[in-house]
């Protein structure tokens, strides 16, 4: 349509009246390129449409600095992560309370490697994040967002474990590398089966193969002995390399 639509066509289009297919197509095509007619369309809109549009814009409009601060926070963590972090603190406190009760050197030492993994599962879970579909459709979704949220989990979890280890005498030299190694392994596996499944798999394997035998037999498991540090360093490097070389897979999680 080279000329502007008639006032009648604009009014009928604004009110939602049925128009002939050729007229409807011509009006919509013209509105895409003509600012003047878009202003005419806005003036011709019925009062109920104008009120609805104003209400939607009012809901979407920014309200100031608190929104910006929340936006920055959401870049690193989900609102659903808050209750999990509170539960993490409770788990660490429970492990400190159980120290000396179980026939192991330290309950904190046993649980430390899988606590961050559970946080990673929550940080990237469709079921607990109401904005999951919007988040994963953003340009920065994928590996960058996965690493950001993993970092947010570690920032909270590692200090809590350090305090718990200090109270129970569990040196970070025993659990820090296993902690990072198990997390890297879960992230690498997450590129294949999904982060939530990978985290649950890694945590379940740790409970069955390490915590269970340690509770039954007692003592420090061999995988947490100082001599296992080179192995865990290799696991950490291998997991990080797998995540790096399969970075494109995280955009499809």
PDB file of C-alpha atoms in Angstrom:
ATOM      1  CA  UNK A   1       0.000   0.000   0.000  1.00  0.00           C
ATOM      2  CA  UNK A   2       1.716   3.177  -1.204  1.00  0.00           C
ATOM      3  CA  UNK A   3      -0.915   5.568   0.201  1.00  0.00           C
ATOM      4  CA  UNK A   4      -2.068   5.824   3.785  1.00  0.00           C
ATOM      5  CA  UNK A   5      -5.002   3.667   4.886  1.00  0.00           C
ATOM      6  CA  UNK A   6      -8.338   5.399   5.253  1.00  0.00           C
ATOM      7  CA  UNK A   7      -9.537   6.513   8.669  1.00  0.00           C
ATOM      8  CA  UNK A   8     -12.250   3.881   8.489  1.00  0.00           C
ATOM      9  CA  UNK A   9      -9.741   1.084   7.886  1.00  0.00           C
ATOM     10  CA  UNK A  10      -7.588   2.294  10.762  1.00  0.00           C
ATOM     11  CA  UNK A  11     -10.608   2.507  13.095  1.00  0.00           C
ATOM     12  CA  UNK A  12     -11.862  -0.962  12.147  1.00  0.00           C
ATOM     13  CA  UNK A  13      -8.350  -2.433  12.570  1.00  0.00           C
ATOM     14  CA  UNK A  14      -7.961  -0.781  15.983  1.00  0.00           C
ATOM     15  CA  UNK A  15     -11.309  -2.059  17.224  1.00  0.00           C
ATOM     16  CA  UNK A  16     -10.658  -5.600  15.985  1.00  0.00           C
ATOM     17  CA  UNK A  17     -13.436  -5.606  13.383  1.00  0.00           C
ATOM     18  CA  UNK A  18     -13.106  -8.132  10.585  1.00  0.00           C
ATOM     19  CA  UNK A  19     -11.452  -6.730   7.464  1.00  0.00           C
ATOM     20  CA  UNK A  20     -11.024  -8.315   4.019  1.00  0.00           C
ATOM     21  CA  UNK A  21      -7.808 -10.289   3.854  1.00  0.00           C
ATOM     22  CA  UNK A  22      -6.190  -8.018   1.273  1.00  0.00           C
ATOM     23  CA  UNK A  23      -7.076  -4.868   3.228  1.00  0.00           C
ATOM     24  CA  UNK A  24      -5.868  -6.387   6.505  1.00  0.00           C
ATOM     25  CA  UNK A  25      -2.531  -7.380   4.966  1.00  0.00           C
ATOM     26  CA  UNK A  26      -2.116  -3.938   3.360  1.00  0.00           C
ATOM     27  CA  UNK A  27      -2.849  -2.100   6.622  1.00  0.00           C
ATOM     28  CA  UNK A  28      -0.427  -4.235   8.654  1.00  0.00           C
ATOM     29  CA  UNK A  29       2.318  -3.938   6.034  1.00  0.00           C
ATOM     30  CA  UNK A  30       1.873  -0.156   5.922  1.00  0.00           C
ATOM     31  CA  UNK A  31       1.916   0.195   9.713  1.00  0.00           C
ATOM     32  CA  UNK A  32       5.327  -1.483   9.861  1.00  0.00           C
ATOM     33  CA  UNK A  33       6.923   1.381   7.932  1.00  0.00           C
ATOM     34  CA  UNK A  34       4.725   4.410   8.659  1.00  0.00           C
ATOM     35  CA  UNK A  35       5.086   6.142  12.007  1.00  0.00           C
ATOM     36  CA  UNK A  36       2.295   8.595  11.215  1.00  0.00           C
ATOM     37  CA  UNK A  37      -0.235   5.826  10.753  1.00  0.00           C
ATOM     38  CA  UNK A  38       0.941   4.084  13.905  1.00  0.00           C
ATOM     39  CA  UNK A  39       0.114   7.288  15.783  1.00  0.00           C
ATOM     40  CA  UNK A  40      -3.281   7.348  14.053  1.00  0.00           C
ATOM     41  CA  UNK A  41      -3.797   3.740  15.185  1.00  0.00           C
ATOM     42  CA  UNK A  42      -2.954   4.659  18.789  1.00  0.00           C
ATOM     43  CA  UNK A  43      -5.459   7.531  18.704  1.00  0.00           C
ATOM     44  CA  UNK A  44      -8.150   5.273  17.230  1.00  0.00           C
ATOM     45  CA  UNK A  45      -7.743   2.521  19.841  1.00  0.00           C
ATOM     46  CA  UNK A  46     -10.871   1.875  21.972  1.00  0.00           C
ATOM     47  CA  UNK A  47     -10.679   3.018  25.620  1.00  0.00           C
ATOM     48  CA  UNK A  48     -10.475  -0.551  26.942  1.00  0.00           C
ATOM     49  CA  UNK A  49      -7.465  -1.289  24.726  1.00  0.00           C
ATOM     50  CA  UNK A  50      -5.765   1.933  25.802  1.00  0.00           C
ATOM     51  CA  UNK A  51      -6.359   1.108  29.469  1.00  0.00           C
ATOM     52  CA  UNK A  52      -5.029  -2.423  29.042  1.00  0.00           C
ATOM     53  CA  UNK A  53      -1.899  -1.180  27.265  1.00  0.00           C
ATOM     54  CA  UNK A  54      -1.249   1.418  29.968  1.00  0.00           C
ATOM     55  CA  UNK A  55      -1.628  -1.208  32.688  1.00  0.00           C
ATOM     56  CA  UNK A  56       0.832  -3.557  30.950  1.00  0.00           C
ATOM     57  CA  UNK A  57       3.405  -0.808  30.502  1.00  0.00           C
ATOM     58  CA  UNK A  58       2.992   0.198  34.165  1.00  0.00           C
ATOM     59  CA  UNK A  59       3.773  -3.376  35.230  1.00  0.00           C
ATOM     60  CA  UNK A  60       6.806  -3.580  32.949  1.00  0.00           C
ATOM     61  CA  UNK A  61       8.267  -0.173  33.762  1.00  0.00           C
ATOM     62  CA  UNK A  62      11.398  -0.185  35.995  1.00  0.00           C
ATOM     63  CA  UNK A  63      10.886   1.132  39.500  1.00  0.00           C
ATOM     64  CA  UNK A  64      14.427   2.237  40.349  1.00  0.00           C
ATOM     65  CA  UNK A  65      17.673   0.990  41.847  1.00  0.00           C
ATOM     66  CA  UNK A  66      16.275  -2.065  43.719  1.00  0.00           C
ATOM     67  CA  UNK A  67      15.219  -3.620  40.405  1.00  0.00           C
ATOM     68  CA  UNK A  68      18.684  -3.072  38.973  1.00  0.00           C
ATOM     69  CA  UNK A  69      20.284  -4.694  42.010  1.00  0.00           C
ATOM     70  CA  UNK A  70      17.956  -7.670  41.730  1.00  0.00           C
ATOM     71  CA  UNK A  71      18.737  -7.934  38.029  1.00  0.00           C
ATOM     72  CA  UNK A  72      22.447  -8.137  38.798  1.00  0.00           C
ATOM     73  CA  UNK A  73      21.797 -10.796  41.442  1.00  0.00           C
ATOM     74  CA  UNK A  74      19.707 -12.924  39.072  1.00  0.00           C
ATOM     75  CA  UNK A  75      22.659 -13.000  36.685  1.00  0.00           C
ATOM     76  CA  UNK A  76      24.470 -15.126  39.265  1.00  0.00           C
ATOM     77  CA  UNK A  77      21.752 -17.012  41.141  1.00  0.00           C
ATOM     78  CA  UNK A  78      18.074 -17.886  41.054  1.00  0.00           C
ATOM     79  CA  UNK A  79      15.544 -16.908  43.741  1.00  0.00           C
ATOM     80  CA  UNK A  80      15.028 -20.642  44.320  1.00  0.00           C
ATOM     81  CA  UNK A  81      18.630 -20.894  45.483  1.00  0.00           C
ATOM     82  CA  UNK A  82      17.938 -19.016  48.740  1.00  0.00           C
ATOM     83  CA  UNK A  83      16.108 -21.848  50.573  1.00  0.00           C
ATOM     84  CA  UNK A  84      18.730 -24.318  49.346  1.00  0.00           C
ATOM     85  CA  UNK A  85      21.517 -22.172  50.797  1.00  0.00           C
ATOM     86  CA  UNK A  86      19.702 -22.111  54.125  1.00  0.00           C
ATOM     87  CA  UNK A  87      19.420 -25.904  53.956  1.00  0.00           C
ATOM     88  CA  UNK A  88      23.153 -26.091  53.167  1.00  0.00           C
ATOM     89  CA  UNK A  89      23.990 -24.206  56.330  1.00  0.00           C
ATOM     90  CA  UNK A  90      21.744 -26.587  58.280  1.00  0.00           C
ATOM     91  CA  UNK A  91      23.446 -29.645  56.720  1.00  0.00           C
ATOM     92  CA  UNK A  92      26.882 -28.332  57.641  1.00  0.00           C
ATOM     93  CA  UNK A  93      25.721 -27.628  61.197  1.00  0.00           C
ATOM     94  CA  UNK A  94      24.260 -31.140  61.403  1.00  0.00           C
ATOM     95  CA  UNK A  95      27.563 -32.588  60.198  1.00  0.00           C
ATOM     96  CA  UNK A  96      29.403 -30.617  62.879  1.00  0.00           C
ATOM     97  CA  UNK A  97      26.962 -31.926  65.494  1.00  0.00           C
ATOM     98  CA  UNK A  98      27.509 -35.509  64.302  1.00  0.00           C
ATOM     99  CA  UNK A  99      31.273 -35.186  64.517  1.00  0.00           C
ATOM    100  CA  UNK A 100      32.526 -37.874  66.863  1.00  0.00           C
ATOM    101  CA  UNK A 101      29.224 -39.775  66.814  1.00  0.00           C
ATOM    102  CA  UNK A 102      29.856 -41.602  63.544  1.00  0.00           C
ATOM    103  CA  UNK A 103      32.811 -44.020  63.354  1.00  0.00           C
ATOM    104  CA  UNK A 104      34.574 -41.695  60.919  1.00  0.00           C
ATOM    105  CA  UNK A 105      37.112 -38.951  61.357  1.00  0.00           C
ATOM    106  CA  UNK A 106      34.661 -36.188  60.396  1.00  0.00           C
ATOM    107  CA  UNK A 107      31.145 -36.016  58.991  1.00  0.00           C
ATOM    108  CA  UNK A 108      32.032 -32.678  57.385  1.00  0.00           C
ATOM    109  CA  UNK A 109      34.863 -34.407  55.541  1.00  0.00           C
ATOM    110  CA  UNK A 110      32.443 -36.955  54.084  1.00  0.00           C
ATOM    111  CA  UNK A 111      29.727 -34.593  52.895  1.00  0.00           C
ATOM    112  CA  UNK A 112      31.935 -31.722  51.683  1.00  0.00           C
ATOM    113  CA  UNK A 113      32.538 -33.038  48.137  1.00  0.00           C
ATOM    114  CA  UNK A 114      28.825 -33.369  47.278  1.00  0.00           C
ATOM    115  CA  UNK A 115      27.333 -30.277  48.925  1.00  0.00           C
ATOM    116  CA  UNK A 116      28.193 -27.955  45.984  1.00  0.00           C
ATOM    117  CA  UNK A 117      26.917 -30.544  43.498  1.00  0.00           C
ATOM    118  CA  UNK A 118      23.436 -30.447  45.009  1.00  0.00           C
ATOM    119  CA  UNK A 119      23.514 -26.652  44.772  1.00  0.00           C
ATOM    120  CA  UNK A 120      24.371 -26.862  41.087  1.00  0.00           C
ATOM    121  CA  UNK A 121      21.344 -29.095  40.545  1.00  0.00           C
ATOM    122  CA  UNK A 122      19.074 -26.539  42.209  1.00  0.00           C
ATOM    123  CA  UNK A 123      20.709 -23.606  40.409  1.00  0.00           C
ATOM    124  CA  UNK A 124      19.820 -25.103  37.021  1.00  0.00           C
ATOM    125  CA  UNK A 125      16.557 -26.908  37.593  1.00  0.00           C
ATOM    126  CA  UNK A 126      13.370 -26.341  35.612  1.00  0.00           C
ATOM    127  CA  UNK A 127      11.188 -27.416  38.513  1.00  0.00           C
ATOM    128  CA  UNK A 128      12.391 -24.877  41.095  1.00  0.00           C
ATOM    129  CA  UNK A 129      13.043 -21.835  38.890  1.00  0.00           C
ATOM    130  CA  UNK A 130       9.775 -20.233  37.685  1.00  0.00           C
ATOM    131  CA  UNK A 131      11.720 -18.153  35.136  1.00  0.00           C
ATOM    132  CA  UNK A 132      13.696 -21.113  33.768  1.00  0.00           C
ATOM    133  CA  UNK A 133      12.317 -20.930  30.219  1.00  0.00           C
ATOM    134  CA  UNK A 134      12.979 -17.186  29.996  1.00  0.00           C
ATOM    135  CA  UNK A 135      16.496 -17.575  31.399  1.00  0.00           C
ATOM    136  CA  UNK A 136      17.578 -20.354  29.062  1.00  0.00           C
ATOM    137  CA  UNK A 137      16.322 -18.398  26.036  1.00  0.00           C
ATOM    138  CA  UNK A 138      18.563 -15.388  26.722  1.00  0.00           C
ATOM    139  CA  UNK A 139      21.711 -14.846  24.621  1.00  0.00           C
ATOM    140  CA  UNK A 140      23.964 -15.452  27.635  1.00  0.00           C
ATOM    141  CA  UNK A 141      22.365 -18.741  28.566  1.00  0.00           C
ATOM    142  CA  UNK A 142      24.498 -21.819  28.237  1.00  0.00           C
ATOM    143  CA  UNK A 143      27.944 -22.429  29.653  1.00  0.00           C
ATOM    144  CA  UNK A 144      28.466 -18.846  30.820  1.00  0.00           C
ATOM    145  CA  UNK A 145      25.328 -18.885  32.942  1.00  0.00           C
ATOM    146  CA  UNK A 146      26.041 -22.407  34.213  1.00  0.00           C
ATOM    147  CA  UNK A 147      29.496 -21.318  35.386  1.00  0.00           C
ATOM    148  CA  UNK A 148      28.119 -18.152  36.971  1.00  0.00           C
ATOM    149  CA  UNK A 149      25.575 -20.076  38.998  1.00  0.00           C
ATOM    150  CA  UNK A 150      28.128 -22.730  39.942  1.00  0.00           C
ATOM    151  CA  UNK A 151      30.430 -19.964  41.156  1.00  0.00           C
ATOM    152  CA  UNK A 152      27.577 -18.455  43.183  1.00  0.00           C
ATOM    153  CA  UNK A 153      27.034 -21.835  44.842  1.00  0.00           C
ATOM    154  CA  UNK A 154      30.739 -22.278  45.639  1.00  0.00           C
ATOM    155  CA  UNK A 155      31.020 -18.749  47.055  1.00  0.00           C
ATOM    156  CA  UNK A 156      28.437 -19.650  49.703  1.00  0.00           C
ATOM    157  CA  UNK A 157      29.217 -23.325  50.243  1.00  0.00           C
ATOM    158  CA  UNK A 158      33.010 -23.247  50.563  1.00  0.00           C
ATOM    159  CA  UNK A 159      33.116 -20.723  53.462  1.00  0.00           C
ATOM    160  CA  UNK A 160      30.465 -22.747  55.308  1.00  0.00           C
ATOM    161  CA  UNK A 161      32.513 -25.917  54.817  1.00  0.00           C
ATOM    162  CA  UNK A 162      35.696 -24.138  55.881  1.00  0.00           C
ATOM    163  CA  UNK A 163      34.047 -23.061  59.135  1.00  0.00           C
ATOM    164  CA  UNK A 164      32.618 -26.534  59.698  1.00  0.00           C
ATOM    165  CA  UNK A 165      35.977 -28.129  58.923  1.00  0.00           C
ATOM    166  CA  UNK A 166      37.750 -25.758  61.283  1.00  0.00           C
ATOM    167  CA  UNK A 167      35.339 -26.638  64.099  1.00  0.00           C
ATOM    168  CA  UNK A 168      35.774 -30.386  63.544  1.00  0.00           C
ATOM    169  CA  UNK A 169      39.441 -30.442  62.561  1.00  0.00           C
ATOM    170  CA  UNK A 170      38.765 -31.492  58.936  1.00  0.00           C
ATOM    171  CA  UNK A 171      41.515 -29.731  57.025  1.00  0.00           C
ATOM    172  CA  UNK A 172      40.688 -28.338  53.558  1.00  0.00           C
ATOM    173  CA  UNK A 173      43.712 -30.290  52.349  1.00  0.00           C
ATOM    174  CA  UNK A 174      41.528 -33.418  52.626  1.00  0.00           C
ATOM    175  CA  UNK A 175      38.267 -32.270  51.028  1.00  0.00           C
ATOM    176  CA  UNK A 176      38.859 -29.170  48.871  1.00  0.00           C
ATOM    177  CA  UNK A 177      40.241 -30.913  45.775  1.00  0.00           C
ATOM    178  CA  UNK A 178      37.632 -33.735  45.957  1.00  0.00           C
ATOM    179  CA  UNK A 179      34.954 -31.062  46.328  1.00  0.00           C
ATOM    180  CA  UNK A 180      36.085 -29.221  43.185  1.00  0.00           C
ATOM    181  CA  UNK A 181      36.761 -32.491  41.343  1.00  0.00           C
ATOM    182  CA  UNK A 182      33.275 -33.898  41.956  1.00  0.00           C
ATOM    183  CA  UNK A 183      31.721 -30.566  40.946  1.00  0.00           C
ATOM    184  CA  UNK A 184      33.742 -30.466  37.708  1.00  0.00           C
ATOM    185  CA  UNK A 185      32.767 -34.065  36.969  1.00  0.00           C
ATOM    186  CA  UNK A 186      29.085 -33.279  37.502  1.00  0.00           C
ATOM    187  CA  UNK A 187      29.336 -30.263  35.184  1.00  0.00           C
ATOM    188  CA  UNK A 188      31.075 -32.344  32.511  1.00  0.00           C
ATOM    189  CA  UNK A 189      28.447 -35.087  32.797  1.00  0.00           C
ATOM    190  CA  UNK A 190      25.739 -32.424  32.733  1.00  0.00           C
ATOM    191  CA  UNK A 191      26.648 -31.559  29.165  1.00  0.00           C
ATOM    192  CA  UNK A 192      25.554 -35.080  28.212  1.00  0.00           C
ATOM    193  CA  UNK A 193      22.568 -35.958  30.416  1.00  0.00           C
ATOM    194  CA  UNK A 194      21.575 -32.595  31.895  1.00  0.00           C
ATOM    195  CA  UNK A 195      22.872 -30.859  35.010  1.00  0.00           C
ATOM    196  CA  UNK A 196      20.134 -32.015  37.356  1.00  0.00           C
ATOM    197  CA  UNK A 197      20.555 -35.686  36.444  1.00  0.00           C
ATOM    198  CA  UNK A 198      24.336 -35.373  36.516  1.00  0.00           C
ATOM    199  CA  UNK A 199      24.314 -33.794  39.975  1.00  0.00           C
ATOM    200  CA  UNK A 200      21.980 -36.450  41.369  1.00  0.00           C
ATOM    201  CA  UNK A 201      24.097 -39.196  39.783  1.00  0.00           C
ATOM    202  CA  UNK A 202      27.345 -37.815  41.210  1.00  0.00           C
ATOM    203  CA  UNK A 203      25.859 -37.331  44.676  1.00  0.00           C
ATOM    204  CA  UNK A 204      24.283 -40.795  44.702  1.00  0.00           C
ATOM    205  CA  UNK A 205      27.532 -42.431  43.612  1.00  0.00           C
ATOM    206  CA  UNK A 206      29.416 -40.608  46.373  1.00  0.00           C
ATOM    207  CA  UNK A 207      26.915 -41.699  49.013  1.00  0.00           C
ATOM    208  CA  UNK A 208      27.015 -45.346  47.903  1.00  0.00           C
ATOM    209  CA  UNK A 209      30.735 -45.679  47.244  1.00  0.00           C
ATOM    210  CA  UNK A 210      32.267 -43.379  49.862  1.00  0.00           C
ATOM    211  CA  UNK A 211      29.917 -42.321  52.657  1.00  0.00           C
ATOM    212  CA  UNK A 212      28.246 -45.714  53.081  1.00  0.00           C
ATOM    213  CA  UNK A 213      31.465 -47.765  53.431  1.00  0.00           C
ATOM    214  CA  UNK A 214      33.047 -45.075  55.622  1.00  0.00           C
ATOM    215  CA  UNK A 215      30.125 -45.164  58.061  1.00  0.00           C
ATOM    216  CA  UNK A 216      30.230 -48.963  58.213  1.00  0.00           C
ATOM    217  CA  UNK A 217      33.998 -49.478  58.367  1.00  0.00           C
ATOM    218  CA  UNK A 218      35.116 -46.213  59.937  1.00  0.00           C
ATOM    219  CA  UNK A 219      38.235 -44.173  59.344  1.00  0.00           C
ATOM    220  CA  UNK A 220      39.144 -41.874  56.467  1.00  0.00           C
ATOM    221  CA  UNK A 221      38.242 -43.257  53.020  1.00  0.00           C
ATOM    222  CA  UNK A 222      41.152 -43.689  50.671  1.00  0.00           C
ATOM    223  CA  UNK A 223      39.682 -41.210  48.202  1.00  0.00           C
ATOM    224  CA  UNK A 224      39.951 -38.505  50.878  1.00  0.00           C
ATOM    225  CA  UNK A 225      43.460 -39.349  51.999  1.00  0.00           C
ATOM    226  CA  UNK A 226      46.221 -36.792  51.269  1.00  0.00           C
ATOM    227  CA  UNK A 227      47.827 -39.235  48.837  1.00  0.00           C
ATOM    228  CA  UNK A 228      44.765 -38.994  46.574  1.00  0.00           C
ATOM    229  CA  UNK A 229      45.334 -35.280  45.908  1.00  0.00           C
ATOM    230  CA  UNK A 230      47.124 -35.800  42.538  1.00  0.00           C
ATOM    231  CA  UNK A 231      44.261 -38.003  41.361  1.00  0.00           C
ATOM    232  CA  UNK A 232      41.671 -35.383  42.298  1.00  0.00           C
ATOM    233  CA  UNK A 233      43.746 -32.681  40.617  1.00  0.00           C
ATOM    234  CA  UNK A 234      43.690 -34.781  37.438  1.00  0.00           C
ATOM    235  CA  UNK A 235      39.918 -35.270  37.797  1.00  0.00           C
ATOM    236  CA  UNK A 236      39.457 -31.507  38.194  1.00  0.00           C
ATOM    237  CA  UNK A 237      41.552 -30.712  35.119  1.00  0.00           C
ATOM    238  CA  UNK A 238      39.866 -33.449  33.084  1.00  0.00           C
ATOM    239  CA  UNK A 239      36.380 -32.291  34.064  1.00  0.00           C
ATOM    240  CA  UNK A 240      37.212 -28.663  33.289  1.00  0.00           C
ATOM    241  CA  UNK A 241      38.636 -29.678  29.899  1.00  0.00           C
ATOM    242  CA  UNK A 242      35.515 -31.694  29.078  1.00  0.00           C
ATOM    243  CA  UNK A 243      33.302 -28.726  29.987  1.00  0.00           C
ATOM    244  CA  UNK A 244      35.411 -26.401  27.826  1.00  0.00           C
ATOM    245  CA  UNK A 245      35.483 -28.610  24.744  1.00  0.00           C
ATOM    246  CA  UNK A 246      31.750 -29.368  24.983  1.00  0.00           C
ATOM    247  CA  UNK A 247      30.709 -25.792  25.744  1.00  0.00           C
ATOM    248  CA  UNK A 248      28.138 -25.736  22.946  1.00  0.00           C
ATOM    249  CA  UNK A 249      26.181 -28.557  24.621  1.00  0.00           C
ATOM    250  CA  UNK A 250      25.212 -26.307  27.562  1.00  0.00           C
ATOM    251  CA  UNK A 251      23.175 -24.036  25.316  1.00  0.00           C
ATOM    252  CA  UNK A 252      20.737 -26.933  24.832  1.00  0.00           C
ATOM    253  CA  UNK A 253      20.239 -27.886  28.478  1.00  0.00           C
TER     254      UNK A 253
END
